[in-house]
Tab-separated table of C-alpha atoms and ligand atoms in Angstrom:
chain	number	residue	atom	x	y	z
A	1	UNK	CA	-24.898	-10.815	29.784
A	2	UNK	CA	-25.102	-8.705	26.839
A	3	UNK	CA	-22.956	-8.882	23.685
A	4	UNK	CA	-19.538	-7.374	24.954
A	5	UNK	CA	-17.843	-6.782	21.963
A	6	UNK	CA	-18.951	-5.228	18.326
A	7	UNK	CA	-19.303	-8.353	15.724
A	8	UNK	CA	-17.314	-6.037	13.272
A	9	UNK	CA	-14.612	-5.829	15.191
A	10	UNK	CA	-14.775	-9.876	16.099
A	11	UNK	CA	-14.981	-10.243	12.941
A	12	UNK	CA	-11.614	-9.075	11.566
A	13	UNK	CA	-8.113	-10.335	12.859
A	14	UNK	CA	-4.834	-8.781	13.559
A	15	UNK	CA	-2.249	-7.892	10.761
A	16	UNK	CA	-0.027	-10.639	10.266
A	17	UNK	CA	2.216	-8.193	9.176
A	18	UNK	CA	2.536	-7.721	12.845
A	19	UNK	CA	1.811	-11.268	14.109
A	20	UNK	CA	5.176	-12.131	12.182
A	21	UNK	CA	6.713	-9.232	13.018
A	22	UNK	CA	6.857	-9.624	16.380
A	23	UNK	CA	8.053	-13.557	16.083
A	24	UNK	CA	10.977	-11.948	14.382
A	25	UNK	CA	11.555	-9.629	17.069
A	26	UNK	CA	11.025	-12.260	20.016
A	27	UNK	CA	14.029	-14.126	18.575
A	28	UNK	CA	16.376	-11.223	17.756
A	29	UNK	CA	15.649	-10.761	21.368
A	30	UNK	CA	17.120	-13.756	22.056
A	31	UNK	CA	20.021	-13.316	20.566
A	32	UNK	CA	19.385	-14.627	17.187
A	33	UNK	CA	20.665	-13.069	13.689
A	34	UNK	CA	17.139	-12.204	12.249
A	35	UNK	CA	16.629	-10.635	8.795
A	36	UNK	CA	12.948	-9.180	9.455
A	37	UNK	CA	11.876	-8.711	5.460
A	38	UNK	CA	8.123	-8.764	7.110
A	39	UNK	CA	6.986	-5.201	7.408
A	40	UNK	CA	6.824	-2.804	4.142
A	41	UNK	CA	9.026	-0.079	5.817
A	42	UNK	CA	11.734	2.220	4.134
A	43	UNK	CA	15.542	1.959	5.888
A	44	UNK	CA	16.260	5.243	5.646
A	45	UNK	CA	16.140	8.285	7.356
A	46	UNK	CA	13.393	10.991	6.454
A	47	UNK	CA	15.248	13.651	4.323
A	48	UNK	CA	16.939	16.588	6.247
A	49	UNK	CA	14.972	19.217	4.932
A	50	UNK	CA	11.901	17.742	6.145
A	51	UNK	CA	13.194	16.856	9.470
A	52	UNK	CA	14.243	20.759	10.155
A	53	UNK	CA	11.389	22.020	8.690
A	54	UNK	CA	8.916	20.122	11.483
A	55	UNK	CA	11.722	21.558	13.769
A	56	UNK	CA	10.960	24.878	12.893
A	57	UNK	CA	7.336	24.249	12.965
A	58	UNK	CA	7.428	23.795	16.205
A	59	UNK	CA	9.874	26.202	17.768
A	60	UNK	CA	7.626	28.597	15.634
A	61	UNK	CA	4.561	27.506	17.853
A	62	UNK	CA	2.807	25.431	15.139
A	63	UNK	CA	2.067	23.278	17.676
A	64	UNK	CA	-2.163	23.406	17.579
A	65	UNK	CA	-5.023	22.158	16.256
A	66	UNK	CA	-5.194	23.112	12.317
A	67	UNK	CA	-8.261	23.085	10.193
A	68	UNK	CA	-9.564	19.023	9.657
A	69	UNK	CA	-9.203	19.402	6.009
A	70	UNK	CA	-5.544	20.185	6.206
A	71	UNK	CA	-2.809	23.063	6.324
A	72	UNK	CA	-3.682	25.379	3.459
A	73	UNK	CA	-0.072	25.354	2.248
A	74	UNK	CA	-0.468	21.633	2.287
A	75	UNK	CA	-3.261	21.160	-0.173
A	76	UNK	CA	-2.714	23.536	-2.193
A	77	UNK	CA	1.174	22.089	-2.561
A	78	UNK	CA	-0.680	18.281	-3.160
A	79	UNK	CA	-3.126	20.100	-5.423
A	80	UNK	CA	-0.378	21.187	-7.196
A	81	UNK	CA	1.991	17.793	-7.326
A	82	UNK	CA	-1.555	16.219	-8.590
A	83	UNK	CA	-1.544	19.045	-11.733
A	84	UNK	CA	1.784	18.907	-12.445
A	85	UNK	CA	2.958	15.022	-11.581
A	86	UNK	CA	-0.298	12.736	-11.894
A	87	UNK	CA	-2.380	15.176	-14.807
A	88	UNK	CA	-4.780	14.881	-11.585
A	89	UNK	CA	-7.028	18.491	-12.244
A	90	UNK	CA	-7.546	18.676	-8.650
A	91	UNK	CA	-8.307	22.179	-6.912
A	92	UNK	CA	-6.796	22.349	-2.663
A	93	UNK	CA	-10.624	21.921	-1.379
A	94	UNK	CA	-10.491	18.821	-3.333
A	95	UNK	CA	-7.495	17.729	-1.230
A	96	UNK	CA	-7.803	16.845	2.506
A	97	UNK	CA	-4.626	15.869	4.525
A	98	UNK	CA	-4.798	12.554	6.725
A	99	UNK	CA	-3.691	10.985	9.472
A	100	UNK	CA	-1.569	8.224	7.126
A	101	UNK	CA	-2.576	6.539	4.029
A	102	UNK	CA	-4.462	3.931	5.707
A	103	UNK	CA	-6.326	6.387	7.277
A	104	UNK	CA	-7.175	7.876	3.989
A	105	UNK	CA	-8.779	4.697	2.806
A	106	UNK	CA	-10.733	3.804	5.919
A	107	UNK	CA	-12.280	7.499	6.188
A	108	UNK	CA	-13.082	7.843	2.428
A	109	UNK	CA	-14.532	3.704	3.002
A	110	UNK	CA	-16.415	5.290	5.889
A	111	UNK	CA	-17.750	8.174	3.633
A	112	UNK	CA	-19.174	6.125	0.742
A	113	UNK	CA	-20.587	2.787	2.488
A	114	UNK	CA	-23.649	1.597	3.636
A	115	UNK	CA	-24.255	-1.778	5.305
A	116	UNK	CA	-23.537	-4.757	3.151
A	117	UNK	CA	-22.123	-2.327	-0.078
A	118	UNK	CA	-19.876	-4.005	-1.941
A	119	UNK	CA	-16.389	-3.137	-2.758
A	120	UNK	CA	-14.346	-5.432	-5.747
A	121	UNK	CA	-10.973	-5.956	-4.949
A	122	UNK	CA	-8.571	-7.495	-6.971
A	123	UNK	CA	-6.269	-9.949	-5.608
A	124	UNK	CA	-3.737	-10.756	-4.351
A	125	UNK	CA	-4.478	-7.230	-2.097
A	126	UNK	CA	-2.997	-5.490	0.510
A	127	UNK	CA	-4.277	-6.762	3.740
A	128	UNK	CA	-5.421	-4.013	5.227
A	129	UNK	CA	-8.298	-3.331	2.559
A	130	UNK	CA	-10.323	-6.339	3.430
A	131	UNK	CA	-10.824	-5.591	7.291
A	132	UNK	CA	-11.373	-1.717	6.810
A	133	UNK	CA	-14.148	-2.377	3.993
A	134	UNK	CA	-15.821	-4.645	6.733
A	135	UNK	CA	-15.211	-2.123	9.684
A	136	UNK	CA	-17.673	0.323	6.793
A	137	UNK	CA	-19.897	-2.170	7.036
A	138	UNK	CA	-19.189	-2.460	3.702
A	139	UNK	CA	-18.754	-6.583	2.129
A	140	UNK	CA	-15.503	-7.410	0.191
A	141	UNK	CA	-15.696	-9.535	-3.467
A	142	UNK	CA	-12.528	-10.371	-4.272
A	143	UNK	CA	-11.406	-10.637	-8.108
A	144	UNK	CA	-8.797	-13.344	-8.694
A	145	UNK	CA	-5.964	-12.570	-10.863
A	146	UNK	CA	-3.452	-14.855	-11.969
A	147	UNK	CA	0.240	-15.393	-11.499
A	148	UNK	CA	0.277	-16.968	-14.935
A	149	UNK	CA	-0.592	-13.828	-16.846
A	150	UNK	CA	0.986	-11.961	-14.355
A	151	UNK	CA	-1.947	-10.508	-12.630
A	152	UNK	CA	-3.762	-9.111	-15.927
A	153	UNK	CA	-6.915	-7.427	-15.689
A	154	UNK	CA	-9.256	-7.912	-18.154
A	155	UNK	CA	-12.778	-6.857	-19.069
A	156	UNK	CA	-14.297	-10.414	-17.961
A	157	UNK	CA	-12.777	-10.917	-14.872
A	158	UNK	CA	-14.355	-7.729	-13.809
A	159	UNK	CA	-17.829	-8.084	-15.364
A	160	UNK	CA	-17.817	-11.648	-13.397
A	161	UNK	CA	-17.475	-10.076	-9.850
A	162	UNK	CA	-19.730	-7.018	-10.079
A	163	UNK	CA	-23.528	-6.520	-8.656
A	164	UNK	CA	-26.498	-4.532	-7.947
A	165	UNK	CA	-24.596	-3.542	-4.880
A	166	UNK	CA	-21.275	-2.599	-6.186
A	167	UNK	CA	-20.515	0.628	-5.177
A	168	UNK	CA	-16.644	0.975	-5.525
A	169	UNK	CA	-13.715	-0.993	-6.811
A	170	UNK	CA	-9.830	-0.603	-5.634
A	171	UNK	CA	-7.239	-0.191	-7.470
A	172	UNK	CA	-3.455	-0.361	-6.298
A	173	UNK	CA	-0.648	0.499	-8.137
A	174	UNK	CA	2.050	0.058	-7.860
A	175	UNK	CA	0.576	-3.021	-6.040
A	176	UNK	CA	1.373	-4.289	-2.625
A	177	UNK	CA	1.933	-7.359	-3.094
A	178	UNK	CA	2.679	-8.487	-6.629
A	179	UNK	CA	4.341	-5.412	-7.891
A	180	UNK	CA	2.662	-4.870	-10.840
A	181	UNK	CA	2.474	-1.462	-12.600
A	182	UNK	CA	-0.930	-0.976	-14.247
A	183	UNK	CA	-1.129	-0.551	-17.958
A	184	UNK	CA	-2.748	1.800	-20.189
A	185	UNK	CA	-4.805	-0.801	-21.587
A	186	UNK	CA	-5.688	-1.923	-18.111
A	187	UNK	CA	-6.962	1.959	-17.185
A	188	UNK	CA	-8.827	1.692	-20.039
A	189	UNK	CA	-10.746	-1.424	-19.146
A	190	UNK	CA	-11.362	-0.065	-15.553
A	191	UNK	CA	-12.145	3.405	-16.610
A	192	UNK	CA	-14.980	1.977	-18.991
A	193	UNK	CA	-16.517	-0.887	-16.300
A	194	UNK	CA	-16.690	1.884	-13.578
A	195	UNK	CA	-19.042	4.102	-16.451
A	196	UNK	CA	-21.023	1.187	-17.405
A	197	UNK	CA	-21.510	0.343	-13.778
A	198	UNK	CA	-21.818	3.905	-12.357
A	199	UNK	CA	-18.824	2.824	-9.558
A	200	UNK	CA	-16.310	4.157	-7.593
A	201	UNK	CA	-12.323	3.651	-7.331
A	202	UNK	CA	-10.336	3.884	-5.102
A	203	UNK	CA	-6.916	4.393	-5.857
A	204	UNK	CA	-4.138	3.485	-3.624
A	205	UNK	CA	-1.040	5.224	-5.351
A	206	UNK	CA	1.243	5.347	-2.148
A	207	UNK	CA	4.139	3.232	-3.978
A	208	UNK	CA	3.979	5.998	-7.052
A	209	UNK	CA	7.724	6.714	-6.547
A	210	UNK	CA	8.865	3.343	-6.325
A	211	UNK	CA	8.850	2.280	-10.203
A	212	UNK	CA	11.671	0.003	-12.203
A	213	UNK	CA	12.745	-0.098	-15.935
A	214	UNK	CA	11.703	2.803	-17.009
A	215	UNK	CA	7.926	2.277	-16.403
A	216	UNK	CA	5.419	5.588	-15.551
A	217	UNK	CA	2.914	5.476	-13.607
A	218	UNK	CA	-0.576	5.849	-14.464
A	219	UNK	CA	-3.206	7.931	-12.217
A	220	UNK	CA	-6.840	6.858	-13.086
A	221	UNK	CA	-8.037	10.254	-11.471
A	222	UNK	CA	-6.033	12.013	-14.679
A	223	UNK	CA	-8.985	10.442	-17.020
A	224	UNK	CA	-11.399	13.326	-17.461
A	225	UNK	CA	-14.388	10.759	-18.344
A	226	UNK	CA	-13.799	9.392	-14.693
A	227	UNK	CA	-12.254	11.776	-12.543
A	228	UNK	CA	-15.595	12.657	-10.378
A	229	UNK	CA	-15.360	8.749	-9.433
A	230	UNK	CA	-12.049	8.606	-8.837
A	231	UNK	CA	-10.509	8.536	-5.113
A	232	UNK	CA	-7.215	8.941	-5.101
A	233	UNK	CA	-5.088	8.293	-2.510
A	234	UNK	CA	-1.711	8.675	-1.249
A	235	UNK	CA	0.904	9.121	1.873
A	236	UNK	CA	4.590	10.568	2.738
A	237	UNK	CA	5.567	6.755	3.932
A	238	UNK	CA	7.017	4.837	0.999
A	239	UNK	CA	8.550	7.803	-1.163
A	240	UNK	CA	9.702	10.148	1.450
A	241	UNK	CA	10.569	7.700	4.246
A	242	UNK	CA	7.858	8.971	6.490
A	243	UNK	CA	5.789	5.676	8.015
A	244	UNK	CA	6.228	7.711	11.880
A	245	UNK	CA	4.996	11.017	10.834
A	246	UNK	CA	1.523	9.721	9.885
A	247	UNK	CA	0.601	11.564	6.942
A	248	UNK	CA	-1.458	10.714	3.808
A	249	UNK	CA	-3.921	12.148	1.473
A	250	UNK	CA	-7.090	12.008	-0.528
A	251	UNK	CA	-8.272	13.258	-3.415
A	252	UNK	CA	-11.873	13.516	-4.553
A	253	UNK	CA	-14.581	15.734	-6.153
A	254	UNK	CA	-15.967	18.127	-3.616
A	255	UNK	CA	-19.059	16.478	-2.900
A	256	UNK	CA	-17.201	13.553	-2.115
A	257	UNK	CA	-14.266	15.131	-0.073
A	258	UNK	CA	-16.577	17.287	2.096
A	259	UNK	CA	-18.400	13.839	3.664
A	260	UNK	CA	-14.597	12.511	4.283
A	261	UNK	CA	-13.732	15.953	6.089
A	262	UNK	CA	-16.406	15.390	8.038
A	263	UNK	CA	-15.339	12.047	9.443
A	264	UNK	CA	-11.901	13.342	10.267
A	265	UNK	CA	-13.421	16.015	11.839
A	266	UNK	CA	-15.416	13.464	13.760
A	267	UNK	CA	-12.897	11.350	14.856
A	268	UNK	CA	-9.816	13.010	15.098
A	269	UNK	CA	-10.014	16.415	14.285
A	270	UNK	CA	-6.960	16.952	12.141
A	271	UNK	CA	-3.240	14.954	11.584
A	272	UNK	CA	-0.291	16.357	13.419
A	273	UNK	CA	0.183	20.231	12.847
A	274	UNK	CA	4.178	19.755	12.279
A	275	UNK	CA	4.291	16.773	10.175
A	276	UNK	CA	1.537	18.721	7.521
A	277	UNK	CA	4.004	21.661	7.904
A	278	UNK	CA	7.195	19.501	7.363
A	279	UNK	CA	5.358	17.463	4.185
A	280	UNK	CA	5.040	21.257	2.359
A	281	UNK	CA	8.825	20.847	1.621
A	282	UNK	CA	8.962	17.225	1.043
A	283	UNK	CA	7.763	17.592	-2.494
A	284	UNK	CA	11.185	19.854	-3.353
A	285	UNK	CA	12.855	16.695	-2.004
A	286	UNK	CA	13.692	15.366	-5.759
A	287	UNK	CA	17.207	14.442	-5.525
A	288	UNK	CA	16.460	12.353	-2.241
A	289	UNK	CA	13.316	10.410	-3.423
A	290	UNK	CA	15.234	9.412	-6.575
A	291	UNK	CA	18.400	8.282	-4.794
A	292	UNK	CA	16.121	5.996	-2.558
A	293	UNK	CA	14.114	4.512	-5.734
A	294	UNK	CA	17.523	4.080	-7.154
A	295	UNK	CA	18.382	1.836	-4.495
A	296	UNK	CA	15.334	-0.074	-4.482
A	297	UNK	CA	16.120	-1.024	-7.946
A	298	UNK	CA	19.383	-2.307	-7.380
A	299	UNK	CA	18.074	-4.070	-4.453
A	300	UNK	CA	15.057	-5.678	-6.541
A	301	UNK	CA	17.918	-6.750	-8.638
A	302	UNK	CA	19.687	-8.788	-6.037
A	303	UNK	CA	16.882	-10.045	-3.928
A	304	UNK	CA	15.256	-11.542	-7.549
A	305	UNK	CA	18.601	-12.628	-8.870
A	306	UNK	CA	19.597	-14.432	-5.383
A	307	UNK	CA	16.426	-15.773	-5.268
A	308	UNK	CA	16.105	-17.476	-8.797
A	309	UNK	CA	19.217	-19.808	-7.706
A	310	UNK	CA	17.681	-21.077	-4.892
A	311	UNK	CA	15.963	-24.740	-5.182
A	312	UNK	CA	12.332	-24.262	-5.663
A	313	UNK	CA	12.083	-20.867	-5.597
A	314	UNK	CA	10.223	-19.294	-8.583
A	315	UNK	CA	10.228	-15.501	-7.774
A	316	UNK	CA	9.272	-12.733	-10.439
A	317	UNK	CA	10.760	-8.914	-11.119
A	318	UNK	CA	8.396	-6.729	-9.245
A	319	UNK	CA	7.850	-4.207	-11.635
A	320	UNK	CA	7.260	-1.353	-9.091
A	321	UNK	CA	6.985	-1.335	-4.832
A	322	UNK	CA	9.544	-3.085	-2.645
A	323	UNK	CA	8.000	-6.621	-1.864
A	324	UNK	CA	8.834	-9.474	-3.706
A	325	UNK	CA	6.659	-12.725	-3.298
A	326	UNK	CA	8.680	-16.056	-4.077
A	327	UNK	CA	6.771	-19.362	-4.790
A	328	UNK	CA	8.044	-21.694	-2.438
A	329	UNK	CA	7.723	-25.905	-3.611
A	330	UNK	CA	8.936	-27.454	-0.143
A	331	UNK	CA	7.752	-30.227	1.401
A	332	UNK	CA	3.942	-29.723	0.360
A	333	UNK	CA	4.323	-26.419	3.219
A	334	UNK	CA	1.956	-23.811	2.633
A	335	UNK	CA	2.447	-20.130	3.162
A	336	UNK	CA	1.736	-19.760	6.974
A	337	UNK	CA	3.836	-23.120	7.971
A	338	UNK	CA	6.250	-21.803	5.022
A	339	UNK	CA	7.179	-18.200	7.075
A	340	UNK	CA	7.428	-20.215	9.985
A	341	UNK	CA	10.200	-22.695	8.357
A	342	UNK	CA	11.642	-19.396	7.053
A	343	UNK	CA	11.580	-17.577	10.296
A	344	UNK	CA	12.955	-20.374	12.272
A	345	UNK	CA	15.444	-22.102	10.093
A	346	UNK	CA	16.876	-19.572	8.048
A	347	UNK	CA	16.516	-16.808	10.354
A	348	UNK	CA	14.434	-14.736	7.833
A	349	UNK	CA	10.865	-12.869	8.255
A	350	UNK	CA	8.568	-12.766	5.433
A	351	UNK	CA	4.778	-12.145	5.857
A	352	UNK	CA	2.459	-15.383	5.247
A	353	UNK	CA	1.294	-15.402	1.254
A	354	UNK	CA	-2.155	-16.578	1.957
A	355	UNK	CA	-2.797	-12.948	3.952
A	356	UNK	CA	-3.249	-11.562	0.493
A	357	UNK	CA	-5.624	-13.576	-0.240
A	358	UNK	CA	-6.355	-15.384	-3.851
A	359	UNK	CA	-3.315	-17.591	-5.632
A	360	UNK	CA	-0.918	-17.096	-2.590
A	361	UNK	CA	-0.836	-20.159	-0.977
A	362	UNK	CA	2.516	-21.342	-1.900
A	363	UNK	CA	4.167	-17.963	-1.737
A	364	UNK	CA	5.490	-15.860	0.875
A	365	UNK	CA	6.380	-11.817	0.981
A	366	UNK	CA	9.616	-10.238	1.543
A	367	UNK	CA	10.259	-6.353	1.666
A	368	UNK	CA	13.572	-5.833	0.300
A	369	UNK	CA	13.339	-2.086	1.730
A	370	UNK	CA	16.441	-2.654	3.660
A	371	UNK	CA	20.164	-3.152	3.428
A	372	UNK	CA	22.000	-5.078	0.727
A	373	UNK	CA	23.798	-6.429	3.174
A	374	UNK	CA	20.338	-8.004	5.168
A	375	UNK	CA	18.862	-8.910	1.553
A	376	UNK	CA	22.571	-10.783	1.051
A	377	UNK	CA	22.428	-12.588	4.084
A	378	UNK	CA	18.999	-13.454	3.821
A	379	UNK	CA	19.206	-14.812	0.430
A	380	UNK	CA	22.405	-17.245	1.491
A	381	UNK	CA	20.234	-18.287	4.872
A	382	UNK	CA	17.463	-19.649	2.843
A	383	UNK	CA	19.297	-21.076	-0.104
A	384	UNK	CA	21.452	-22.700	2.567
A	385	UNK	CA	18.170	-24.590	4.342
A	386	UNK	CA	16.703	-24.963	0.569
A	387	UNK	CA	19.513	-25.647	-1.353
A	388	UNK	CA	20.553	-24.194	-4.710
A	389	UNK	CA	18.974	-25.011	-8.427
A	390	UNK	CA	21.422	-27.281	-10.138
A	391	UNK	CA	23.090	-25.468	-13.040
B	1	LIG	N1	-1.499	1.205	0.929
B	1	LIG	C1	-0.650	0.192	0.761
B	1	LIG	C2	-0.803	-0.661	-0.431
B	1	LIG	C3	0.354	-0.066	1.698
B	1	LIG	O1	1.199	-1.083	1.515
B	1	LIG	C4	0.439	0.750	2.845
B	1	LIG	C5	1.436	0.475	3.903
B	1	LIG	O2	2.023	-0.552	4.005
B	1	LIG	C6	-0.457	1.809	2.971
B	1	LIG	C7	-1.422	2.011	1.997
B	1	LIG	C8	-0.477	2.716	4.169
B	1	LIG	O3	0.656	3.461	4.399
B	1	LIG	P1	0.653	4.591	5.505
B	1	LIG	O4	-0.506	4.372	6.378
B	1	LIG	O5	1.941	4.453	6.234
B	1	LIG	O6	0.541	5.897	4.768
């Protein structure tokens, strides 16, 4: 019999974002008080204004295919945001609207890699990076950063992981899962490797919006020495509450943006016509975005603060995101058997630490995008099976 199945596709596993968020569901199901703090999803509504403007999309028939690189209003609205918010000089055909963030990254992956490429990425990482460079055909190298120096990067710990076959390295910040805002200093040091290399980034900068203590964020696309190398990319999820309407973006120098237009083109022609024509007013959405960010903050506040009293729990302010990612000392547990304990005793859902891949063994991930109320309760359920610090 011949091979069945493609050894890419063997060759990568299911989220376990979703693995765990479907234990958590099985026993809500059953009647159980579950705090699911698995999945990275905001708890609010999409803004109004957005919601009635996909309305009238499609009561005014803008219900058909649109051009694959996006809704001209669109781009040239992101083009703008990228002038005006990120010092990004990007023109609308350097823009292309996609089918999510995620899609962004696996079409622009799918644009730039041949077979057995190499792509650095820094972890702990998102989990979704990993399996997508593969898909490409492309071969991960992961660069360890540390908890102890809170996830600094740093001229050698670069120049240790790169090759003849580097081709790109990703950046994400604010980063999913640590939290960590990148520095100026830190720009620097990329912005110079990637020269000195003749590399790519990749930058992931879908948690822009979601920044504490006064901290900006910094767009390595706004660096004129680098720009042409920079990807940048983004989505409507995190800041505007928009995970169901699908919608990201990239950014790129023409050359580069015309090969990912041609893959969307490919594979699935364009995003949804209403959702691009709803997203042209979610930029004027300014009061809204910051009253959610607000909330995060105080929510960081409490999840860290509940957190730090519990017995062996060592859990550090995410400086940007919504995901915190205690270090759990229990029993000798690691992460996996850890969100199981979680899940089953204390009634709480976190995603496995070890999915992100370098120093997370010990830890697991909670998104605190949801209620004070949930974060409350989940905080007392695990204190209560961990006990609290003494005093
Ligand atoms: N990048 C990071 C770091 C994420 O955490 C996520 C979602 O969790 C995404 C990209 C993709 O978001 P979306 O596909 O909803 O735009």
């Amino acid at each position: 019999m011949k091979e069945l199945f493609s050894r890419r596709v063997l060759g990568i596993e299911e989220p376990p974002t979703m693995v765990f968020r479907e234990l958590a569901a099985r026993l809500a199901g059953e009647g159980h008080q579950v705090v699911s703090m698995v999945g990275g999803e905001p708890d609010f509504n999409t803004p109004r204004p957005i919601i009635e403007a996909a309305y009238k999309a499609m009561i005014d028939g803008h219900t058909r295919y649109i051009n694959p690189p996006g809704l001209p209003e669109l781009r040239a609205r992101i083009a703008r945001k990228l002038r005006e918010e990120n010092g990004i000089q990007a023109t609308p055909d350097e823009v292309i609207v996609t089918a999510s963030g995620k899609y962004a990254i696996y079409i622009a992956l799918c644009a730039i890699l041949n077979e057995g490429d190499e792509v650095m990425l820094l972890e702990p990482a998102w989990v979704s990076y990993k399996p997508q460079i593969e898909l490409c055909g492309g071969r991960p190298v992961s660069v360890p950063l540390d908890f102890s120096d809170n996830y600094a990067i740093t001229k050698e710990k670069l120049e240790a992981h790169v090759g003849e076959r580097t081709k790109a390295i990703v950046l994400n910040f604010p980063n999913n899962p640590t939290g960590r805002v990148l520095t100026r200093e830190e720009a620097d040091v990329v912005a110079d490797f990637t020269l000195k290399h003749d590399i790519l980034i990749i930058s992931d900068e879908i948690y822009e919006k979601i920044i504490y203590d006064g901290r900006k964020h910094i767009s390595p696309g706004a660096n004129e020495a680098i720009k042409d190398r920079v990807i940048t990319i983004n989505g409507f999820s995190k800041a505007f509450a928009m995970c169901g309407w699908r919608l990201g973006y990239v950014a790129a120098n023409r050359e580069i943006a015309k090969q990912i237009i041609k893959v969307q083109s490919q594979v699935i022609t364009c995003p949804a016509s209403f959702s691009q024509y709803a997203a042209v007013v979610a930029f004027d959405c300014v009061d809204e975005v910051a009253a959610m960010a607000k909330s995060y903050w105080e929510r960081r506040d409490a999840i860290v603060e509940g957190l730090g009293k519990v017995n062996g729990v060592t859990c550090r302010k995410p400086e940007g995101a919504f995901y915190v990612i205690p270090q759990i000392e229990h029993e000798d547990m690691k992460a996996w058997d850890l969100s199981m304990f979680l899940l089953k005793e204390a009634r709480v859902g976190t995603t496995p630490g070890d999915s992100f891949g370098y120093g997370m063994e010990r830890c697991v991930r909670m998104s605190f995008a949801c209620s004070m109320d949930e974060i409350n309760a989940a905080v007392a359920n695990i204190a209560a099976v961990l006990g609290r610090k003494q005093s």
